[in-house]
mmCIF file of C-alpha atoms and ligand atoms in Angstrom:
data_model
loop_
_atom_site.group_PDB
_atom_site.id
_atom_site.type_symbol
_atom_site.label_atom_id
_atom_site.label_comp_id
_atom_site.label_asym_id
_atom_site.label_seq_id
_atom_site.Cartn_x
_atom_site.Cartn_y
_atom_site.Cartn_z
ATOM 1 C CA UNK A 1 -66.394 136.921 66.551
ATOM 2 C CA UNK A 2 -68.739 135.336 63.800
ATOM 3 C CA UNK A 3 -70.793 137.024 62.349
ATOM 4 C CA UNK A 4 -69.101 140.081 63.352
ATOM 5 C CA UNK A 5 -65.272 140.889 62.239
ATOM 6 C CA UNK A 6 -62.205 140.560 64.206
ATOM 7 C CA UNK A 7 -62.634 139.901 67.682
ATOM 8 C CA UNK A 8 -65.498 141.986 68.006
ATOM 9 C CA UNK A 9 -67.793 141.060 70.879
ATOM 10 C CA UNK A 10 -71.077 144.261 71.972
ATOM 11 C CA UNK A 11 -71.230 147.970 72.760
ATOM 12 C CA UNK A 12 -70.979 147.930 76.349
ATOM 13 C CA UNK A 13 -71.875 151.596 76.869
ATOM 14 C CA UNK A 14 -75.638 151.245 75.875
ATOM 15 C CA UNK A 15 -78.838 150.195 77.670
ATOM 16 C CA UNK A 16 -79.557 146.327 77.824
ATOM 17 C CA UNK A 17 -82.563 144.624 79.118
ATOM 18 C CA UNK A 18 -81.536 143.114 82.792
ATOM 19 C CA UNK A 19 -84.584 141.501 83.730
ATOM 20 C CA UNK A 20 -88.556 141.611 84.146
ATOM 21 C CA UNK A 21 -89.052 144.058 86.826
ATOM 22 C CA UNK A 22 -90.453 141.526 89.256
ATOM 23 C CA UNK A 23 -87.747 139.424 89.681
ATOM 24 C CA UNK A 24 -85.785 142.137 90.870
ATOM 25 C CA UNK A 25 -86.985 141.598 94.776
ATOM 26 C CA UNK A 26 -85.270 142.278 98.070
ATOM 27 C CA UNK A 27 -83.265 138.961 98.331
ATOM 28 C CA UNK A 28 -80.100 139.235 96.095
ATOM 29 C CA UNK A 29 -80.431 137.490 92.526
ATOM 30 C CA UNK A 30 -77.291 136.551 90.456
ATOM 31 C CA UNK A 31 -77.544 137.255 86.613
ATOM 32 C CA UNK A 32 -74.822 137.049 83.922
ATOM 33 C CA UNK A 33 -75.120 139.861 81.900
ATOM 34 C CA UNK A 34 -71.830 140.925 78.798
ATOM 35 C CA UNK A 35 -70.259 138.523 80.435
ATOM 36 C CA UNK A 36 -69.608 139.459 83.504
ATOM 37 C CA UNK A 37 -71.800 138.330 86.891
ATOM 38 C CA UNK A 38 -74.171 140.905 88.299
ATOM 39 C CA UNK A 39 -76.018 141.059 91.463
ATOM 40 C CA UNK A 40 -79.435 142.684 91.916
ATOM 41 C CA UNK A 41 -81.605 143.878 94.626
ATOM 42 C CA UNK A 42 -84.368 145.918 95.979
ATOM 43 C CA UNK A 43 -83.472 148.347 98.898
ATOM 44 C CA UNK A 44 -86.620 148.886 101.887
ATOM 45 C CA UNK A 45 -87.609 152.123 99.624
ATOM 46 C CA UNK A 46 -87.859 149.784 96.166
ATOM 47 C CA UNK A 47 -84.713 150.949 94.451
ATOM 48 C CA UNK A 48 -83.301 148.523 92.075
ATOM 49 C CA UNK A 49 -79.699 148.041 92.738
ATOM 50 C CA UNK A 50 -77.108 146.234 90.647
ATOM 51 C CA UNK A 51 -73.526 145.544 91.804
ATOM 52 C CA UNK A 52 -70.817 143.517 90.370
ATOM 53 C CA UNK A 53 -71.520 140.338 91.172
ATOM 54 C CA UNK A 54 -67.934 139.035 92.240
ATOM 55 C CA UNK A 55 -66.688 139.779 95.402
ATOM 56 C CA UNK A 56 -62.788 141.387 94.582
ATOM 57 C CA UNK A 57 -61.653 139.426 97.931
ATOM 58 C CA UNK A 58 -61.947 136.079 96.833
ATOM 59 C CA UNK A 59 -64.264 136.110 94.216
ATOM 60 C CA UNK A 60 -67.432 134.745 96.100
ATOM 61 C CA UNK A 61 -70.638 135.565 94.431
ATOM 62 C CA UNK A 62 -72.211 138.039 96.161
ATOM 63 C CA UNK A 63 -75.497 136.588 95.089
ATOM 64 C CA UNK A 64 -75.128 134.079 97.873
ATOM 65 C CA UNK A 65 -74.152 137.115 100.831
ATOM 66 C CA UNK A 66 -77.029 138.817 102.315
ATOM 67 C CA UNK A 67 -78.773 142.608 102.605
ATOM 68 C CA UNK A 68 -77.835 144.207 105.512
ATOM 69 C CA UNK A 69 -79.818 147.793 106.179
ATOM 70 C CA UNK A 70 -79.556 148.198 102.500
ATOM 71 C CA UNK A 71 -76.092 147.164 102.207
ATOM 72 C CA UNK A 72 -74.729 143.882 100.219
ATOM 73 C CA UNK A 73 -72.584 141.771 102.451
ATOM 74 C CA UNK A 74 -70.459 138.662 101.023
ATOM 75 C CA UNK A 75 -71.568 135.572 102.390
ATOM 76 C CA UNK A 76 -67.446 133.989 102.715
ATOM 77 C CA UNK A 77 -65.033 136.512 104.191
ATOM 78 C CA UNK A 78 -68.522 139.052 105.435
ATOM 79 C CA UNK A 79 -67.004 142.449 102.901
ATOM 80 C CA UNK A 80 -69.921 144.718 103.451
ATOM 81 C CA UNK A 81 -70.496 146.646 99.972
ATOM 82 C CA UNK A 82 -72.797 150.126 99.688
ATOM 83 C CA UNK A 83 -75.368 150.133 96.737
ATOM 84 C CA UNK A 84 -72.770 152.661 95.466
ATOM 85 C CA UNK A 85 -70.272 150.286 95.540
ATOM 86 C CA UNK A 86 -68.424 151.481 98.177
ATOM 87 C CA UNK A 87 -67.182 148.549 100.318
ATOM 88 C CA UNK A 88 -67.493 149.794 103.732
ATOM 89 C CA UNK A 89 -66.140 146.926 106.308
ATOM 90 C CA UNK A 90 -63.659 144.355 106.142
ATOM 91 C CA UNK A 91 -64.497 142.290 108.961
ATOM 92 C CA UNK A 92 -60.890 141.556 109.797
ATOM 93 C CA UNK A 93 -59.161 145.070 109.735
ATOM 94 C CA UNK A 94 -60.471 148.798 111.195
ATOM 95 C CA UNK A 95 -60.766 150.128 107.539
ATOM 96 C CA UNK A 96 -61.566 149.571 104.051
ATOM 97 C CA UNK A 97 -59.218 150.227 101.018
ATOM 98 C CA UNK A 98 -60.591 151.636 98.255
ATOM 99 C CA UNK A 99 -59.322 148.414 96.487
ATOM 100 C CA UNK A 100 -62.392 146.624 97.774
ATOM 101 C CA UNK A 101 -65.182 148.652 96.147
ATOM 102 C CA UNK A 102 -66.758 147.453 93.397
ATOM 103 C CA UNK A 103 -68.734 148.697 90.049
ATOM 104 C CA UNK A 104 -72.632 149.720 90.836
ATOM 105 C CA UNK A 105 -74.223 150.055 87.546
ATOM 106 C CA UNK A 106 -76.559 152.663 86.007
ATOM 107 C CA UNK A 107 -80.467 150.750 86.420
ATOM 108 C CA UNK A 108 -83.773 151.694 85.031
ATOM 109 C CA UNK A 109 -86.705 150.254 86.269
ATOM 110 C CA UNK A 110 -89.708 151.076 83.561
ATOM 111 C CA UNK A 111 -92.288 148.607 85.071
ATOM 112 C CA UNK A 112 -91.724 145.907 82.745
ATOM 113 C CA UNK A 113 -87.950 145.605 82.289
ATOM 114 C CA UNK A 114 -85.142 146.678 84.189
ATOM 115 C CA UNK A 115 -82.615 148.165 82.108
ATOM 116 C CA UNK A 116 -78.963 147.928 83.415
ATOM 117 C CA UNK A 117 -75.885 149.963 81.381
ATOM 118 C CA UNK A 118 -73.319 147.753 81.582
ATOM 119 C CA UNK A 119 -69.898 150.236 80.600
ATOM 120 C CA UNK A 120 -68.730 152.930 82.314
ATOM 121 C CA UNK A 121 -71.102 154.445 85.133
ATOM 122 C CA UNK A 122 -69.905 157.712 84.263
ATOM 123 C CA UNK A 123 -71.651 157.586 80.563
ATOM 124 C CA UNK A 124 -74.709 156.665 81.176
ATOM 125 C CA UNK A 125 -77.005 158.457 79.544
ATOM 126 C CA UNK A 126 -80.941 158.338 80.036
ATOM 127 C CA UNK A 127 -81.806 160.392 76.480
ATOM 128 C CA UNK A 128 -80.564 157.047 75.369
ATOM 129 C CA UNK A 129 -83.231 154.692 76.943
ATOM 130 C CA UNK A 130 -85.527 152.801 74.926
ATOM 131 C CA UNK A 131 -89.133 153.529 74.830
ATOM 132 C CA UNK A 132 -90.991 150.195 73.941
ATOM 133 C CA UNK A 133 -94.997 151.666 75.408
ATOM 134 C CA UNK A 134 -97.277 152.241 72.199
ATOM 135 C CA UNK A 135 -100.208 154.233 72.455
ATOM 136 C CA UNK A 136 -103.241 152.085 72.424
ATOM 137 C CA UNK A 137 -101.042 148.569 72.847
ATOM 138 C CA UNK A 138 -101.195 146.630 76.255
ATOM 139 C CA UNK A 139 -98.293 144.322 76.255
ATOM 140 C CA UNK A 140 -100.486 140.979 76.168
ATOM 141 C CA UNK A 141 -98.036 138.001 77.221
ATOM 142 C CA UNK A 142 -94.143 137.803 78.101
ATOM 143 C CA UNK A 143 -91.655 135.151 77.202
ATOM 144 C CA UNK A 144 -88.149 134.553 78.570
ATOM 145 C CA UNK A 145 -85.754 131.875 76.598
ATOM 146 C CA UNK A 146 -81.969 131.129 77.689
ATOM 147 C CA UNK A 147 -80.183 130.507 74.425
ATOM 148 C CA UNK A 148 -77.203 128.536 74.492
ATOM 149 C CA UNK A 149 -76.070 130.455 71.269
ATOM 150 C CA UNK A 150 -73.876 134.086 70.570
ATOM 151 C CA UNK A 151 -76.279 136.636 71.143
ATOM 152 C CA UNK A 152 -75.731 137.939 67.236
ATOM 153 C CA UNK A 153 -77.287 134.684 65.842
ATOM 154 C CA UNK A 154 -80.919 136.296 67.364
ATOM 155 C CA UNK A 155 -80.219 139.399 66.109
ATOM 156 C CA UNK A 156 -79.146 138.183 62.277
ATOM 157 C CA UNK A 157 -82.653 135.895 63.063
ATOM 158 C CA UNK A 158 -84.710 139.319 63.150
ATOM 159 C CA UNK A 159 -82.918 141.156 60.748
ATOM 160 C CA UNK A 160 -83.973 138.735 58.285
ATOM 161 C CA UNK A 161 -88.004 138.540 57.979
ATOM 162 C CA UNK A 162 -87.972 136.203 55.050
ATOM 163 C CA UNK A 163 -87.536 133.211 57.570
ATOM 164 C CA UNK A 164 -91.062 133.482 58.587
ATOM 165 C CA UNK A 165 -92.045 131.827 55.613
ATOM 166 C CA UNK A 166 -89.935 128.683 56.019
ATOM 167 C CA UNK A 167 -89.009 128.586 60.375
ATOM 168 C CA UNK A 168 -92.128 129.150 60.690
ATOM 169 C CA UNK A 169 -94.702 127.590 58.433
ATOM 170 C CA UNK A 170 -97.791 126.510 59.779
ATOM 171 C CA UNK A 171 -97.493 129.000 62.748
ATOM 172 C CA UNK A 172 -96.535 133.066 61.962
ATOM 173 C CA UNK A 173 -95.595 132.487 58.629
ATOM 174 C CA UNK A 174 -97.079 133.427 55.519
ATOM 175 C CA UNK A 175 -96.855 131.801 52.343
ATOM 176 C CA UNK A 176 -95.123 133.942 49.802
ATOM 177 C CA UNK A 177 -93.281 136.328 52.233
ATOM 178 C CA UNK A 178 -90.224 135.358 51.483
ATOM 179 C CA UNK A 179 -90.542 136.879 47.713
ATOM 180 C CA UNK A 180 -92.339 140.109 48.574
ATOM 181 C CA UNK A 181 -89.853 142.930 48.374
ATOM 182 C CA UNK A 182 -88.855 144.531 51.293
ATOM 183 C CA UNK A 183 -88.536 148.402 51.885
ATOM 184 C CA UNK A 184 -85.963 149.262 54.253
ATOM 185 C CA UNK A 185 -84.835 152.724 56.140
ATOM 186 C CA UNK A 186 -81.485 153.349 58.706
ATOM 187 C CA UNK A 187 -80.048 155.663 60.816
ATOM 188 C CA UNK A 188 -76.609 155.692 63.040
ATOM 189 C CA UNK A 189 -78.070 152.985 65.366
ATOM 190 C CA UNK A 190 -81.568 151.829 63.992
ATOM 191 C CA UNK A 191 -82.464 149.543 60.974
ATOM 192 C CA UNK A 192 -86.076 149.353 59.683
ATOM 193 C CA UNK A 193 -87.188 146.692 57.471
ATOM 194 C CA UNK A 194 -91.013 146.290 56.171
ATOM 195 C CA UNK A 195 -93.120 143.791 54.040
ATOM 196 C CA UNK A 196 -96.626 144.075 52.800
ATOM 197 C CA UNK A 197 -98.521 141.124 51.364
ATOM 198 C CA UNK A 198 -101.345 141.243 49.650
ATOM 199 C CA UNK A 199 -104.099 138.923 49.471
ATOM 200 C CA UNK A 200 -102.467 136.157 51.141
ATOM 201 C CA UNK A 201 -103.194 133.268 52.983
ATOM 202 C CA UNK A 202 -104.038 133.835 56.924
ATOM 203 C CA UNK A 203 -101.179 131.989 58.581
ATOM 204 C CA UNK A 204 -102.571 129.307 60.585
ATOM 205 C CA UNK A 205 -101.695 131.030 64.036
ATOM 206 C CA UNK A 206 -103.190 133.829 63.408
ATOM 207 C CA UNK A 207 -106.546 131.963 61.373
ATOM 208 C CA UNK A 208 -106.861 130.801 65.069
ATOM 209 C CA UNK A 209 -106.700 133.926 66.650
ATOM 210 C CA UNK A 210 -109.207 135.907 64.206
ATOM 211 C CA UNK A 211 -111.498 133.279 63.393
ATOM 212 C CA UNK A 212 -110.753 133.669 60.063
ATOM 213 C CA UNK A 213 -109.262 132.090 57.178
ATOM 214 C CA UNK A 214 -109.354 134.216 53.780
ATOM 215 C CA UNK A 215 -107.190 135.765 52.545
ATOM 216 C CA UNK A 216 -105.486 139.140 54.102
ATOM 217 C CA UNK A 217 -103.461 142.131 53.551
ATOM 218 C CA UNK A 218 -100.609 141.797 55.630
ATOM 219 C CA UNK A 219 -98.096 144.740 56.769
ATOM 220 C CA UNK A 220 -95.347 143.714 59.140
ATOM 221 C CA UNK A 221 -92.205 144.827 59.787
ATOM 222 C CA UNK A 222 -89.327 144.947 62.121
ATOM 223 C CA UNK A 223 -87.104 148.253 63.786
ATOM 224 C CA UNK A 224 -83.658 146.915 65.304
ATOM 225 C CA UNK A 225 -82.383 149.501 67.724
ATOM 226 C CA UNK A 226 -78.848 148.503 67.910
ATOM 227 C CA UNK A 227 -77.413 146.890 70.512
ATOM 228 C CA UNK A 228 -80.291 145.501 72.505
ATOM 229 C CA UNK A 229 -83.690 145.639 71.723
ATOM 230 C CA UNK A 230 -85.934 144.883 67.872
ATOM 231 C CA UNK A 231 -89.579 146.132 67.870
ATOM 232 C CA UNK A 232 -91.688 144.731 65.616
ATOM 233 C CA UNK A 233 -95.460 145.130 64.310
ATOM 234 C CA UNK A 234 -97.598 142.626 62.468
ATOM 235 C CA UNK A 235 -100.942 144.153 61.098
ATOM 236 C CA UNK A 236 -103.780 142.118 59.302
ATOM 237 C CA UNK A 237 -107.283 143.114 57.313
ATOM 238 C CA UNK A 238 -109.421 141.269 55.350
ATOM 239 C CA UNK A 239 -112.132 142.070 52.953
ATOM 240 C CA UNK A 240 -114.294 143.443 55.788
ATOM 241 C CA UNK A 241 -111.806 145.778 57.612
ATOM 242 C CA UNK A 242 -108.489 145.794 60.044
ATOM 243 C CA UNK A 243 -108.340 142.081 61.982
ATOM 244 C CA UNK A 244 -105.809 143.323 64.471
ATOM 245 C CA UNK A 245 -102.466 144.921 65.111
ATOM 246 C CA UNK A 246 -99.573 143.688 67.275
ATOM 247 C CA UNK A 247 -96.301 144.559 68.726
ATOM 248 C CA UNK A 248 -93.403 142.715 69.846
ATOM 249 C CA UNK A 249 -90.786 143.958 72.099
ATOM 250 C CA UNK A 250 -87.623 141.639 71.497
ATOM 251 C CA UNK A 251 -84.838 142.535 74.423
ATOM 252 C CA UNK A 252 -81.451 140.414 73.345
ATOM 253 C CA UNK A 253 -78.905 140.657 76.158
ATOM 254 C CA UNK A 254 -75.497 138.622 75.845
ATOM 255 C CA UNK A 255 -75.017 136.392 79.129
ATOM 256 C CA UNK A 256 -72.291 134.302 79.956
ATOM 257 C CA UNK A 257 -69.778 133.492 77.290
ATOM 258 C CA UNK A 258 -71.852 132.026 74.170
ATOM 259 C CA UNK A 259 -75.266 132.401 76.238
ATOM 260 C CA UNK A 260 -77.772 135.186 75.339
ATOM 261 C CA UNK A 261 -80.665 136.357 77.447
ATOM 262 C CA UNK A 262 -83.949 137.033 75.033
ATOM 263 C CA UNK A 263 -86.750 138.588 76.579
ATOM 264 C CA UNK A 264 -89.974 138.786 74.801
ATOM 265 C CA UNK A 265 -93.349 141.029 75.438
ATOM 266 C CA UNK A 266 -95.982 141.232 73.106
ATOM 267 C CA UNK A 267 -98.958 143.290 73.049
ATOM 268 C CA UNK A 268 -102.286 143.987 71.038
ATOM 269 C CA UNK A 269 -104.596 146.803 70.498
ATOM 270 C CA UNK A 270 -107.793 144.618 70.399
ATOM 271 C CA UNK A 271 -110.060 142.952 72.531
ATOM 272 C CA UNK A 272 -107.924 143.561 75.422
ATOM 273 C CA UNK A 273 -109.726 141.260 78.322
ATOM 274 C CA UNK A 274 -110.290 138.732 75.727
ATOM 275 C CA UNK A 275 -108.449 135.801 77.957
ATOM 276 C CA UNK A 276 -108.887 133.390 75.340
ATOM 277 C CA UNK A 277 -107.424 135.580 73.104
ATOM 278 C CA UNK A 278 -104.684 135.880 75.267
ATOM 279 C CA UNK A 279 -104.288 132.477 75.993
ATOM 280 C CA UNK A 280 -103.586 132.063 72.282
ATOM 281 C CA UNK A 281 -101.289 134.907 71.678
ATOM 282 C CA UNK A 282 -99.346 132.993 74.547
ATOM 283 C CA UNK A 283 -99.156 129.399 72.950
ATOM 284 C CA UNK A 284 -98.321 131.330 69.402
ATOM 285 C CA UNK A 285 -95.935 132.921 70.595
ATOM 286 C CA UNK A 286 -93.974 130.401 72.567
ATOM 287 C CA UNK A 287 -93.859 128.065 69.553
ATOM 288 C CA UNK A 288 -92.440 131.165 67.599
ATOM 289 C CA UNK A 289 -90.240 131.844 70.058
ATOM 290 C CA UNK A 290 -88.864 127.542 70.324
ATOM 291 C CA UNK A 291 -88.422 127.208 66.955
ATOM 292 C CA UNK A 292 -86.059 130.757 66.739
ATOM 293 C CA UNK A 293 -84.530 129.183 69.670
ATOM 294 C CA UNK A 294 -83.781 125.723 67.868
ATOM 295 C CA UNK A 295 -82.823 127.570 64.842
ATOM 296 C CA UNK A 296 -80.095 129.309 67.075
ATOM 297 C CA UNK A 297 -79.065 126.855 68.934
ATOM 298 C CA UNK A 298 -78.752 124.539 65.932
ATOM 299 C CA UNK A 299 -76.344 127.424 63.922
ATOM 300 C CA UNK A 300 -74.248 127.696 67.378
ATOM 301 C CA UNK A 301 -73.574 124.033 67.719
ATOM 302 C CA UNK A 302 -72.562 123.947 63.751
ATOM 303 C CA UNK A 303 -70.444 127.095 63.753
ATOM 304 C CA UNK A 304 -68.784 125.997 67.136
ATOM 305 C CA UNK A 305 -67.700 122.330 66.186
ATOM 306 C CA UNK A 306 -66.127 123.402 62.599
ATOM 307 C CA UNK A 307 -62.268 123.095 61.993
ATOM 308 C CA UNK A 308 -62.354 127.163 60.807
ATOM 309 C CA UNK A 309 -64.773 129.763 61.259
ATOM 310 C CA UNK A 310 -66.938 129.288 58.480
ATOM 311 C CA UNK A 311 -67.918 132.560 55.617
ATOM 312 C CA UNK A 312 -71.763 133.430 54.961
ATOM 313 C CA UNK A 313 -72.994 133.035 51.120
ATOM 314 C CA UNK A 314 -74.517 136.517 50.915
ATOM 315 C CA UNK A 315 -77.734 137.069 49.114
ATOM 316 C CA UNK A 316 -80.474 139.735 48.162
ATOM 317 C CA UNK A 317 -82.297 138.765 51.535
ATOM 318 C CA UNK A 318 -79.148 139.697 53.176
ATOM 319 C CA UNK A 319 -79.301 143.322 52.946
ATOM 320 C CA UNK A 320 -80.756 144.231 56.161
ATOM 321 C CA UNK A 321 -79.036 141.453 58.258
ATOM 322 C CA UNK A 322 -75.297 143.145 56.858
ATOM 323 C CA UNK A 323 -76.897 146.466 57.822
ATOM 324 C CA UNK A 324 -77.543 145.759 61.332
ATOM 325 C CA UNK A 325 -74.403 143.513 61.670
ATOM 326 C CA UNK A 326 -72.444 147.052 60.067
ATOM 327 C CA UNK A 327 -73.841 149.354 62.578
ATOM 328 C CA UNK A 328 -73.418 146.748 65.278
ATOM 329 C CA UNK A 329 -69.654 146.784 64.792
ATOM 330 C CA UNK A 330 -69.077 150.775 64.020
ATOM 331 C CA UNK A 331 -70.926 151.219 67.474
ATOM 332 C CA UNK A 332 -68.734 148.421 68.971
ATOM 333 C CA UNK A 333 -65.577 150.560 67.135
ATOM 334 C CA UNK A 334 -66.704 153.792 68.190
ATOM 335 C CA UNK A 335 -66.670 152.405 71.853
ATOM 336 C CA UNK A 336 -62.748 151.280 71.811
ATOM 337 C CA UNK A 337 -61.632 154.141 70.066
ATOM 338 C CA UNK A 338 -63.209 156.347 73.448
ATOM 339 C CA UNK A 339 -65.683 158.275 71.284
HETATM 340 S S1 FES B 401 -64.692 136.394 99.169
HETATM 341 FE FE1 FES B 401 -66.028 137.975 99.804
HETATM 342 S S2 FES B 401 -65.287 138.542 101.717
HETATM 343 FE FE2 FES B 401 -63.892 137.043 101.051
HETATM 344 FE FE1 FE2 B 402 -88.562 133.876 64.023
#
């Protein structure tokens, strides 16, 4: 599916961003997740637990059952599932077939995010987990945005930098970033790109965050780890020395069927109980964050309601968008071929 060939859709064997960590309590939440519906919990010791979130009876949600001693039972027919998956009563017969279990998938609770590996149990790897802490960075402010878009529209929107300059103006954006040539490095599932700018103008977000408005050496850049998270960095100095440094965590997880879930954390490594600082990291950010958003949504709508699937025009820009979307699909093609 566009932009991706064929009828290519995501990895599934990977690590995706599930949720923030505290919304993950003891009373059963439904989240839609590749596609498919997915029920979380805590157990009494603080587990995280995620089940398939369809009962195989009658297809209930087991989002609206309860937690029994631990134990997920479907609020219709009363199926009583183990957090293994393991359904272990049907209410209206002394045993229960194997038929009735259901998928429990791999979870990783980091503190921030949990991670849930949505393919098969069996492969799920842990050497494989992101690592988004930075030594010296506390994550500032957190965003969450449900985009009514494909979930490859966000990821060609951070594959392509140069959009700051135009998405963006007169918040994050810089004039003159567009033209400044970026560098860019790869490997079997990352793509780096990086900008510098010199001596350019403070964009206005950040002129409100510094107190400053000369001009400024800019470095920012942007790592994709293919399929689900981009990290990005955004450093500034002017004449008198570094103004700050920031990170932003970008977790894009496909939900239902042309929904995406895009999870946001952003930290600095400066003035760290500065609230007002904070405060305006926070509005910045969720301004950034609604125009991508509208952006998305906007391409979505337009690709959706053509007659044919419409062809990109390809430019020099592009180079780093076609590399992600390349190692996107070899991972996707790597998965159906069993390797
Ligand atoms: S639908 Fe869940 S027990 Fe019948
Ligand atoms: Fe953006």
């Amino acid at each position: 599916m566009y932009p991706l060939s064929e009828n290519l859709f995501a990895p599934l064997n990977s690590w995706y961003v599930a949720a923030w960590s505290d919304e993950i309590t003891a009373a059963p939440m439904e989240r839609w997740l590749l596609e498919q519906p997915v029920v979380f919990y805590r157990r009494s010791n603080g587990t995280a637990t995620a089940l398939d979130g369809r009962c195989p009876h009658r297809h209930f949600p087991l989002a609206k059952g309860r937690v029994v001693e631990d134990n997920l039972q479907c609020g219709y027919h009363g199926l009583v599932f183990a957090p293994d998956g393991r359904c272990l009563r049907v209410p209206s017969q002394p045993f229960a077939p194997a038929a009735c279990n259901i998928v429990a998938h791999p979870v990783v609770d980091d503190g921030t995010w949990v991670w849930i590996w949505p393919g098969d149990p069996a492969r799920a790897d842990l050497t494989l987990l992101p690592h988004t802490a930075v030594e010296g960075f506390r994550t500032a402010v957190r965003a969450y945005r449900r985009v009514c878009g494909r979930y490859m529209l966000l990821h060609d929107n951070l594959l392509d930098l140069s959009h700051l300059e135009y998405l963006h103006a007169g918040g994050i954006g810089s004039a003159g970033a567009a033209e400044v040539l970026e560098h860019r490095t790869q490997g079997e599932d990352w793509v780096k790109s990086e900008r510098e700018q010199v001596d350019a103008p403070c964009p206005p977000h950040f002129q409100a965050l510094f107190g400053y408005s000369g001009p400024v050496t800019r470095r920012f850049g942007m790592t994709c780890h293919v399929p689900a998270l981009h990290v990005g960095y955004d450093e500034f100095a002017g004449p008198a020395g570094p103004l700050g440094r920031f990170r932003v965590c970008h977790a894009i997880t496909p939900g239902r069927k042309g929904e995406t879930h895009y999870f946001v954390a952003a930290s600095r490594d400066f003035a760290l109980d500065d609230k007002a600082l904070t405060q305006g990291m926070n509005s910045a950010l969720g301004k950034t964050l609604d125009e991508d958003v509208a952006a998305t949504e906007a391409i979505e709508q337009m690709i959706t309601s053509l007659r044919e699937e419409p062809r990109d025009v390809l430019v020099r820009g592009d180079a780093t968008c076609v590399t992600g979307r390349r190692l996107f699909e070899s991972m996707i093609r790597r998965e159906l071929q069993g390797r």
